[in-house]
Coordinates of C-alpha atoms in Angstrom, one line a residue:
Chain A
X8 CA -2.6 108.5 179.9
X9 CA 0.4 107.0 178.0
X10 CA -0.8 108.1 174.6
X11 CA -0.6 111.8 173.9
X12 CA -2.7 112.2 170.7
X13 CA -1.2 115.5 169.5
X14 CA 2.2 113.8 169.9
X15 CA 0.9 110.9 167.9
X16 CA -0.1 113.2 165.1
X17 CA 3.2 115.0 165.3
X18 CA 5.0 111.7 165.2
X19 CA 3.0 110.6 162.2
X20 CA 3.9 113.8 160.4
X21 CA 7.5 113.5 161.5
X22 CA 7.6 109.9 160.2
X23 CA 6.2 110.9 156.8
X24 CA 8.7 113.7 156.6
X25 CA 11.4 111.3 157.5
X26 CA 10.3 108.9 154.7
X27 CA 10.5 111.7 152.2
X28 CA 13.9 112.9 153.5
X29 CA 15.4 109.4 153.4
X30 CA 13.8 108.7 150.0
X31 CA 15.5 111.9 148.8
X32 CA 18.8 111.6 150.5
X33 CA 19.3 107.9 151.0
X34 CA 17.2 105.4 149.1
X35 CA 17.2 107.2 145.8
X36 CA 20.9 107.8 145.4
X37 CA 21.9 104.5 146.9
X38 CA 19.5 102.5 144.7
X39 CA 20.7 104.6 141.7
X40 CA 24.4 103.9 142.5
X41 CA 23.6 100.2 143.1
X42 CA 21.8 100.0 139.8
X43 CA 24.6 101.8 138.0
X44 CA 27.1 99.4 139.6
X45 CA 25.0 96.4 138.6
X46 CA 24.7 97.8 135.1
X47 CA 28.5 98.1 134.9
X48 CA 29.0 94.7 136.4
X49 CA 26.5 93.3 133.9
X50 CA 28.2 95.2 131.1
X51 CA 31.6 93.8 132.2
X52 CA 30.1 90.3 132.5
X53 CA 28.7 90.7 129.0
X54 CA 32.1 91.9 127.9
X55 CA 33.7 88.9 129.6
X56 CA 31.1 86.6 128.1
X57 CA 31.8 88.1 124.7
X58 CA 35.5 87.9 125.2
X59 CA 35.1 84.3 126.3
X60 CA 33.0 83.7 123.2
X61 CA 35.6 85.4 121.1
X62 CA 38.3 83.4 122.8
X63 CA 36.3 80.2 122.1
X64 CA 35.9 81.2 118.5
X65 CA 39.5 82.1 118.3
X66 CA 40.5 78.8 119.8
X67 CA 38.3 77.0 117.3
X68 CA 39.8 79.1 114.5
X69 CA 43.3 78.4 115.7
X70 CA 42.6 74.7 116.1
X71 CA 41.3 74.7 112.5
X72 CA 44.3 76.6 111.3
X73 CA 46.6 74.2 113.3
X74 CA 44.9 71.2 111.7
X75 CA 45.1 72.8 108.3
X76 CA 48.7 73.6 109.0
X77 CA 49.4 70.0 110.0
X78 CA 47.7 68.7 106.9
X79 CA 49.7 71.1 104.8
X80 CA 52.9 70.2 106.6
X81 CA 52.2 66.5 105.9
X82 CA 51.6 67.2 102.3
X83 CA 54.6 69.4 102.1
X84 CA 56.7 66.8 103.8
X85 CA 55.5 64.2 101.4
X86 CA 56.2 66.5 98.5
X87 CA 59.6 67.3 99.8
X88 CA 60.3 63.6 100.3
X89 CA 59.3 62.9 96.8
X90 CA 61.4 65.8 95.5
X91 CA 64.4 64.6 97.6
X92 CA 64.0 61.1 96.2
X93 CA 63.8 62.4 92.7
X94 CA 66.8 64.7 93.2
X95 CA 68.7 61.8 94.8
X96 CA 67.8 59.5 91.9
X97 CA 68.8 62.2 89.3
X98 CA 71.9 63.0 91.2
X99 CA 72.9 59.3 91.3
X100 CA 72.2 59.0 87.6
X101 CA 74.2 62.2 86.9
X102 CA 77.0 61.0 89.2
X103 CA 76.9 57.6 87.5
X104 CA 77.1 59.3 84.1
X105 CA 79.9 61.5 85.2
X106 CA 81.7 58.5 86.7
X107 CA 81.2 56.6 83.5
X108 CA 82.5 59.5 81.4
X109 CA 85.5 59.9 83.7
X110 CA 86.1 56.2 83.7
X111 CA 85.9 56.1 79.9
X112 CA 88.3 59.1 79.8
X113 CA 90.6 57.4 82.2
X114 CA 90.4 54.1 80.3
X115 CA 91.1 56.0 77.1
X116 CA 94.0 57.8 78.6
X117 CA 95.2 54.5 80.2
X118 CA 94.9 52.7 76.9
X119 CA 96.8 55.5 75.2
X120 CA 99.5 55.5 77.8
X121 CA 99.6 51.8 77.8
X122 CA 99.9 51.7 74.1
X123 CA 102.5 54.5 74.1
X124 CA 104.3 52.6 76.8
X125 CA 104.2 49.4 74.9
X126 CA 105.3 51.2 71.8
X127 CA 108.1 52.8 73.6
X128 CA 109.0 49.5 75.2
X129 CA 109.0 47.7 71.9
X130 CA 111.2 50.4 70.4
X131 CA 113.5 50.3 73.4
X132 CA 113.6 46.5 73.3
X133 CA 114.2 46.4 69.6
X134 CA 116.8 49.1 69.8
X135 CA 118.5 47.3 72.6
X136 CA 118.3 44.1 70.8
X137 CA 119.9 45.5 67.7
X138 CA 122.4 47.5 69.8
X139 CA 123.4 44.3 71.5
X140 CA 123.5 42.5 68.2
X141 CA 125.7 45.2 66.7
X142 CA 127.9 45.2 69.7
X143 CA 128.0 41.4 69.6
X144 CA 128.9 41.5 65.9
X145 CA 131.5 44.2 66.4
X146 CA 133.0 42.2 69.3
X147 CA 133.0 39.1 67.2
X148 CA 134.7 40.9 64.3
X149 CA 138.2 39.5 64.4
X150 CA 141.1 39.8 61.9
X151 CA 139.8 37.0 59.8
X152 CA 136.4 38.5 59.5
X153 CA 137.9 41.9 58.7
X154 CA 140.1 40.3 56.1
X155 CA 137.1 38.7 54.6
X156 CA 135.3 42.1 54.6
X157 CA 138.2 43.7 52.8
X158 CA 138.2 40.8 50.3
X159 CA 134.4 41.2 49.7
X160 CA 134.9 44.9 49.4
X161 CA 137.7 44.4 46.9
X162 CA 135.4 42.1 44.9
X163 CA 132.7 44.6 44.9
X164 CA 135.1 47.3 43.6
X165 CA 136.4 45.0 41.0
X166 CA 132.9 44.2 39.9
X167 CA 132.2 47.9 39.7
X168 CA 128.9 47.6 41.6
X169 CA 126.4 50.4 41.3
X170 CA 127.4 53.3 43.5
X171 CA 131.1 52.5 43.6
X172 CA 131.5 53.6 40.0
X173 CA 129.8 56.9 40.8
X174 CA 132.2 57.5 43.7
X175 CA 135.3 56.5 41.9
X176 CA 134.4 58.3 38.7
X177 CA 134.1 61.6 40.4
X178 CA 137.0 64.0 39.6
X179 CA 138.0 64.3 43.1
X180 CA 141.4 65.1 44.1
X181 CA 141.5 62.3 46.7
X182 CA 139.6 59.3 47.8
X183 CA 139.0 58.6 51.4
X184 CA 138.7 55.1 52.6
X185 CA 137.2 55.0 56.1
X186 CA 137.0 51.8 58.1
X187 CA 135.6 50.9 61.5
X188 CA 138.6 48.9 62.4
X189 CA 142.4 49.4 61.9
X190 CA 143.9 48.2 58.6
X191 CA 147.2 46.5 58.3
X192 CA 149.5 47.4 55.6
X193 CA 148.7 44.4 53.5
X194 CA 145.0 45.3 53.6
X195 CA 145.8 49.0 52.6
X196 CA 147.9 47.7 49.7
X197 CA 145.1 45.4 48.7
X198 CA 142.7 48.2 48.6
X199 CA 145.1 50.5 46.8
X200 CA 145.6 47.9 44.3
X201 CA 141.9 47.3 43.5
X202 CA 141.2 51.1 43.5
X203 CA 144.2 52.0 41.4
X204 CA 142.4 51.5 38.0
X205 CA 139.8 54.1 39.0
X206 CA 142.3 56.7 40.1
X207 CA 143.5 59.4 37.8
X208 CA 147.0 60.6 37.9
X209 CA 147.9 62.4 41.0
X210 CA 144.9 61.2 42.9
X211 CA 145.7 59.7 46.3
X212 CA 144.0 57.3 48.7
X213 CA 143.7 58.2 52.3
X214 CA 142.9 55.6 55.0
X215 CA 141.3 56.6 58.2
X216 CA 139.7 54.7 61.1
X217 CA 136.4 55.7 62.7
X218 CA 135.1 53.5 65.4
X219 CA 131.5 54.8 64.9
X220 CA 131.4 53.1 61.5
X221 CA 131.4 49.8 63.1
X222 CA 132.1 46.7 61.1
X223 CA 132.1 48.3 57.6
X224 CA 133.9 50.4 54.9
X225 CA 133.1 53.8 53.5
X226 CA 134.4 55.5 50.4
X227 CA 134.3 59.3 50.1
X228 CA 135.3 61.3 47.1
X229 CA 134.3 64.8 46.3
X230 CA 131.0 64.7 48.1
X231 CA 130.1 61.2 46.8
X232 CA 129.8 58.4 49.3
X233 CA 129.6 54.6 49.1
X234 CA 129.4 52.6 52.2
X235 CA 128.9 49.1 53.4
X236 CA 128.7 48.1 57.0
X237 CA 127.0 45.7 59.2
X238 CA 125.4 48.5 61.2
X239 CA 123.6 49.8 58.2
X240 CA 122.0 46.5 57.7
X241 CA 121.0 46.3 61.3
X242 CA 119.6 49.9 61.2
X243 CA 117.6 49.1 58.1
X244 CA 116.3 46.0 59.7
X245 CA 115.4 47.8 62.8
X246 CA 113.6 50.5 60.8
X247 CA 111.7 47.8 59.0
X248 CA 110.7 46.1 62.3
X249 CA 109.6 49.4 63.8
X250 CA 107.6 50.1 60.7
X251 CA 105.9 46.7 60.9
X252 CA 105.2 47.3 64.7
X253 CA 103.6 50.6 64.0
X254 CA 101.5 49.1 61.3
X255 CA 100.4 46.4 63.6
X256 CA 99.6 48.7 66.6
X257 CA 97.7 51.0 64.3
X258 CA 95.6 48.1 63.1
X259 CA 95.1 46.9 66.7
X260 CA 94.1 50.5 67.8
X261 CA 91.5 50.8 65.0
X262 CA 89.9 47.5 66.3
Chain B
X28 CA 10.6 107.3 187.2
X29 CA 9.4 108.5 183.8
X30 CA 7.6 105.9 181.7
X31 CA 7.7 108.0 178.5
X32 CA 9.7 110.9 177.1
X33 CA 6.3 112.5 176.5
X34 CA 6.5 113.7 180.1
X35 CA 9.6 115.8 179.3
X36 CA 8.1 119.1 178.2
X37 CA 10.4 121.7 176.7
X38 CA 7.8 124.2 175.3
X39 CA 4.1 124.4 175.8
X40 CA 1.4 126.7 174.5
X41 CA -2.3 126.4 174.4
X42 CA -2.2 124.4 171.2
X43 CA 1.3 122.9 170.9
X44 CA 3.4 121.0 173.4
X45 CA 7.0 120.4 172.5
X46 CA 7.9 117.4 174.5
X47 CA 11.0 115.1 174.6
X48 CA 9.5 112.6 172.2
X49 CA 9.1 115.1 169.4
X50 CA 12.4 116.8 170.2
X51 CA 14.4 113.6 170.2
X52 CA 12.5 112.5 167.1
X53 CA 13.6 115.6 165.3
X54 CA 17.1 115.0 166.5
X55 CA 17.1 111.5 165.1
X56 CA 15.6 112.8 161.9
X57 CA 18.3 115.4 161.6
X58 CA 21.0 112.9 162.3
X59 CA 19.6 110.4 159.8
X60 CA 19.2 113.0 157.1
X61 CA 22.6 114.6 157.7
X62 CA 24.2 111.2 157.7
X63 CA 22.4 110.1 154.5
X64 CA 23.5 113.3 152.8
X65 CA 27.1 112.9 153.9
X66 CA 27.2 109.3 152.7
X67 CA 25.4 109.8 149.4
X68 CA 26.8 113.1 148.3
X69 CA 29.8 111.3 146.8
X70 CA 28.7 107.8 145.8
X71 CA 31.0 105.5 144.0
X72 CA 29.7 103.3 141.2
X73 CA 33.0 101.6 140.5
X74 CA 34.7 98.7 142.1
X75 CA 36.0 100.7 145.1
X76 CA 33.2 101.5 147.5
X77 CA 33.7 103.7 150.6
X78 CA 33.0 102.0 153.9
X79 CA 29.9 104.1 154.8
X80 CA 28.4 103.6 151.4
X81 CA 29.2 99.9 151.8
X82 CA 27.4 99.8 155.1
X83 CA 24.3 101.6 153.7
X84 CA 24.3 99.4 150.7
X85 CA 24.4 96.3 152.9
X86 CA 21.5 97.6 155.0
X87 CA 19.5 98.5 151.9
X88 CA 20.3 95.2 150.2
X89 CA 19.2 93.2 153.3
X90 CA 16.0 95.2 153.5
X91 CA 15.2 94.6 149.9
X92 CA 16.0 90.9 150.3
X93 CA 13.7 90.6 153.4
X94 CA 10.9 92.5 151.7
X95 CA 11.2 90.4 148.5
X96 CA 11.2 87.2 150.6
X97 CA 8.0 88.2 152.5
X98 CA 6.0 89.9 149.7
X99 CA 7.3 87.8 146.8
X100 CA 7.1 91.0 144.8
X101 CA 9.4 93.7 143.5
X102 CA 10.6 95.2 146.8
X103 CA 11.5 98.7 145.7
X104 CA 8.0 100.3 146.1
X105 CA 7.9 99.2 149.7
X106 CA 11.5 100.2 150.6
X107 CA 10.9 103.8 151.6
X108 CA 8.2 102.9 154.1
X109 CA 9.5 99.6 155.5
X110 CA 13.1 100.8 155.4
X111 CA 12.4 104.0 157.2
X112 CA 10.4 102.1 159.9
X113 CA 13.4 99.8 160.5
X114 CA 16.1 102.5 160.3
X115 CA 14.2 105.0 162.5
X116 CA 13.3 102.4 165.2
X117 CA 16.8 100.9 165.1
X118 CA 18.5 104.2 165.3
X119 CA 16.3 105.4 168.1
X120 CA 17.0 102.2 170.0
X121 CA 20.8 102.4 169.4
X122 CA 21.0 106.0 170.5
X123 CA 19.3 105.1 173.8
X124 CA 22.8 103.9 174.9
X125 CA 23.8 107.6 175.0
X126 CA 23.2 109.0 178.5
X127 CA 20.5 111.6 178.5
X128 CA 18.9 110.4 175.3
X129 CA 15.4 109.2 175.6
X130 CA 14.5 107.0 172.7
X131 CA 11.3 108.2 171.0
X132 CA 10.3 104.6 170.5
X133 CA 10.0 104.4 174.3
X134 CA 6.9 106.6 173.9
X135 CA 3.6 104.9 173.3
X136 CA 2.7 108.0 171.3
X137 CA 5.5 107.3 168.8
X138 CA 4.8 103.6 168.5
X139 CA 1.1 104.3 168.2
X140 CA 1.8 106.8 165.4
X141 CA 4.0 104.3 163.7
X142 CA 1.4 101.6 164.1
X143 CA -1.2 104.0 162.7
X144 CA 1.1 104.6 159.7
X145 CA 1.3 100.8 159.2
X146 CA -2.5 100.5 159.6
X147 CA -3.0 103.1 156.9
X148 CA -0.2 101.8 154.7
X149 CA -1.7 98.3 154.5
X150 CA -4.9 99.3 152.8
X151 CA -3.1 101.9 150.7
X152 CA -0.7 99.3 149.3
X153 CA -3.5 96.8 149.0
X154 CA -5.8 99.3 147.1
X155 CA -2.9 100.4 144.8
X156 CA -2.2 96.7 144.1
X157 CA -5.7 95.3 143.6
X158 CA -8.1 98.3 143.6
X159 CA -10.5 99.5 146.3
X160 CA -13.1 96.8 145.7
X161 CA -10.6 94.0 145.5
X162 CA -9.1 95.1 148.8
X163 CA -12.4 95.6 150.6
X164 CA -13.5 92.1 149.6
X165 CA -10.7 90.8 151.7
X166 CA -12.7 91.8 154.8
X167 CA -15.7 89.5 153.8
X168 CA -13.6 86.5 153.0
X169 CA -14.2 83.7 153.3
X170 CA -17.7 84.7 154.3
X171 CA -19.3 88.1 155.1
X172 CA -19.7 86.9 158.6
X173 CA -16.0 87.3 159.1
X174 CA -16.2 91.1 158.5
X175 CA -16.3 92.0 162.2
X176 CA -13.5 89.7 163.0
X177 CA -11.3 91.0 160.2
X178 CA -11.9 94.5 161.3
X179 CA -11.2 93.7 164.9
X180 CA -8.1 91.8 163.8
X181 CA -6.9 94.8 161.9
X182 CA -7.3 97.1 164.9
X183 CA -5.9 94.6 167.4
X184 CA -2.8 93.9 165.4
X185 CA -2.1 97.6 165.1
X186 CA -2.5 97.9 168.8
X187 CA -0.3 95.0 169.4
X188 CA 2.3 96.4 167.1
X189 CA 2.4 99.7 169.0
X190 CA 2.3 98.2 172.5
X191 CA 4.9 95.5 171.7
X192 CA 7.5 98.0 170.6
X193 CA 6.7 100.5 173.4
X194 CA 6.7 97.7 176.0
X195 CA 10.0 96.3 174.9
X196 CA 11.8 99.6 174.7
X197 CA 10.2 101.0 177.8
X198 CA 10.9 97.8 179.8
X199 CA 14.5 97.9 178.6
X200 CA 15.0 101.4 180.0
X201 CA 13.1 100.5 183.2
X202 CA 15.2 97.4 183.8
X203 CA 18.4 99.4 183.3
X204 CA 17.2 102.0 185.8
X205 CA 16.2 99.4 188.3
X206 CA 19.4 97.4 188.0
X207 CA 21.3 100.7 188.3
X208 CA 19.6 101.2 191.7
X209 CA 20.2 97.6 192.8
X210 CA 23.6 96.7 191.4
X211 CA 25.2 99.8 189.9
X212 CA 28.3 97.9 188.6
X213 CA 28.6 95.6 185.6
X214 CA 25.0 94.5 185.4
X215 CA 23.6 97.8 183.9
X216 CA 26.4 97.6 181.2
X217 CA 25.4 94.1 180.3
X218 CA 21.7 95.1 180.3
X219 CA 22.5 98.1 178.1
X220 CA 24.4 95.8 175.7
X221 CA 21.5 93.5 175.7
X222 CA 19.2 96.5 175.1
X223 CA 21.2 97.3 172.0
X224 CA 20.5 93.8 170.7
X225 CA 16.8 93.8 171.6
X226 CA 16.5 97.3 170.1
X227 CA 17.7 96.0 166.7
X228 CA 15.5 92.9 167.1
X229 CA 12.5 95.0 167.9
X230 CA 13.2 97.2 164.9
X231 CA 13.4 94.1 162.7
X232 CA 10.2 92.6 164.2
X233 CA 8.3 95.9 163.8
X234 CA 9.5 96.2 160.1
X235 CA 8.9 92.6 159.2
X236 CA 5.5 92.5 160.8
X237 CA 4.5 95.7 158.8
X238 CA 5.8 93.9 155.7
X239 CA 3.8 90.8 156.6
X240 CA 0.6 92.9 157.1
X241 CA 1.2 94.7 153.8
X242 CA 2.0 91.5 152.0
X243 CA -1.2 89.9 153.4
X244 CA -3.3 92.2 151.2
X245 CA -1.0 91.6 148.2
X246 CA -1.0 87.8 148.7
X247 CA -4.8 87.8 148.5
X248 CA -4.6 89.6 145.3
X249 CA -2.1 87.0 144.0
X250 CA -4.3 84.1 145.2
X251 CA -7.3 85.8 143.5
X252 CA -5.4 86.0 140.2
X253 CA -4.4 82.4 140.5
X254 CA -8.0 81.4 141.4
X255 CA -9.3 83.4 138.4
X256 CA -6.9 81.7 136.1
X257 CA -8.0 78.3 137.4
X258 CA -11.7 79.2 136.9
X259 CA -11.0 80.3 133.3
X260 CA -9.4 77.0 132.6

């Protein structure tokens, strides 16, 4: 007989015991470990899903922020552009104003300088003109003209013109007669003769030559002076002309 | 030539006979228990899994997948019974490669005991699933006239289950012995290697058939539930 029934019963019992042993030492712990691992994996998957969701939300938020930033940047760029344009416009206006002020100042200075230059030029020209005229007259003054001057001078003394009388009436010890050219003896005698009625006793006449005097005669006596010369006329005329020029330039400047 | 390790008697009294089948079964039980304890005493739940734990988890996962595919139900309640059937039979068959070891599955007493266990487990799972009445009604479906045939079918499939495993394992050992006598070189090794493959296949067949038989009672219950829902509609 191939089947031994007591052995069958033993084997059934053994198999049941083996089921219990394996359930205790194999299936239970293994299933528990697998469940624990699955739980951890599920937790990690959930964490990953949450992290992904967070990342998606973060991406959305960043995208939104980026868009807002782009809009703000556009607005800021526009604002900055407007500010720059305004600043440029103001700066140009300010610069234009400064340039105008400077130009006006320069023009004013230039006008002043030009006027001063013209004034100086005029004075120089007139001075030179009169200097040349004086020089020309002095150069043209020959013996005949000097004789005529002495004659005219003698006539003036004889006529006791104003000024001469004051000089000659002074109680000076001496009278000085200064001429701008040399006198010949005849001329000295002529002058001594016309002056003699005015001279007290003991008073003398001294003749002296001074080239600076030019074409003229000067009488000096005890601090009194009477003079006639061509240069004086020329100087007076020059002064009058300068005065007239100043008056004209002042009127032009006021315009 | 011994046909069964039952004939190896180590100890015998008037009531108890300790033969090779029982002794080798105890040995297998001890090895499986010890191995299970060694593997599961320090289990890892992290990303790094030790190789033996990995192997056990692969086996358990495959068993759970096969049970789920066949029963179409939550497989964990069936795992201890089905899994132990597979692991015990496969381990016995694999150990038969060791010289001197007589696989307990080569004993008709062992396979008959396992078949009886299956025969008892089928109604137990069926009754737990659909109640005693619901399970017993399966024997009179589709008509009460089918009752004898259903009972005969229950017994015959249990007998077939026992004899199939015994015949395969026993024949594998017999073929190995015969070839060893005829051609002692190379061929016995090939046959032994083939025996390892057939041992695993037989364990799988035994376990999967037990699952099918158990699932048969559960399937009826599911069909009944579906039928009842259709009637209500």
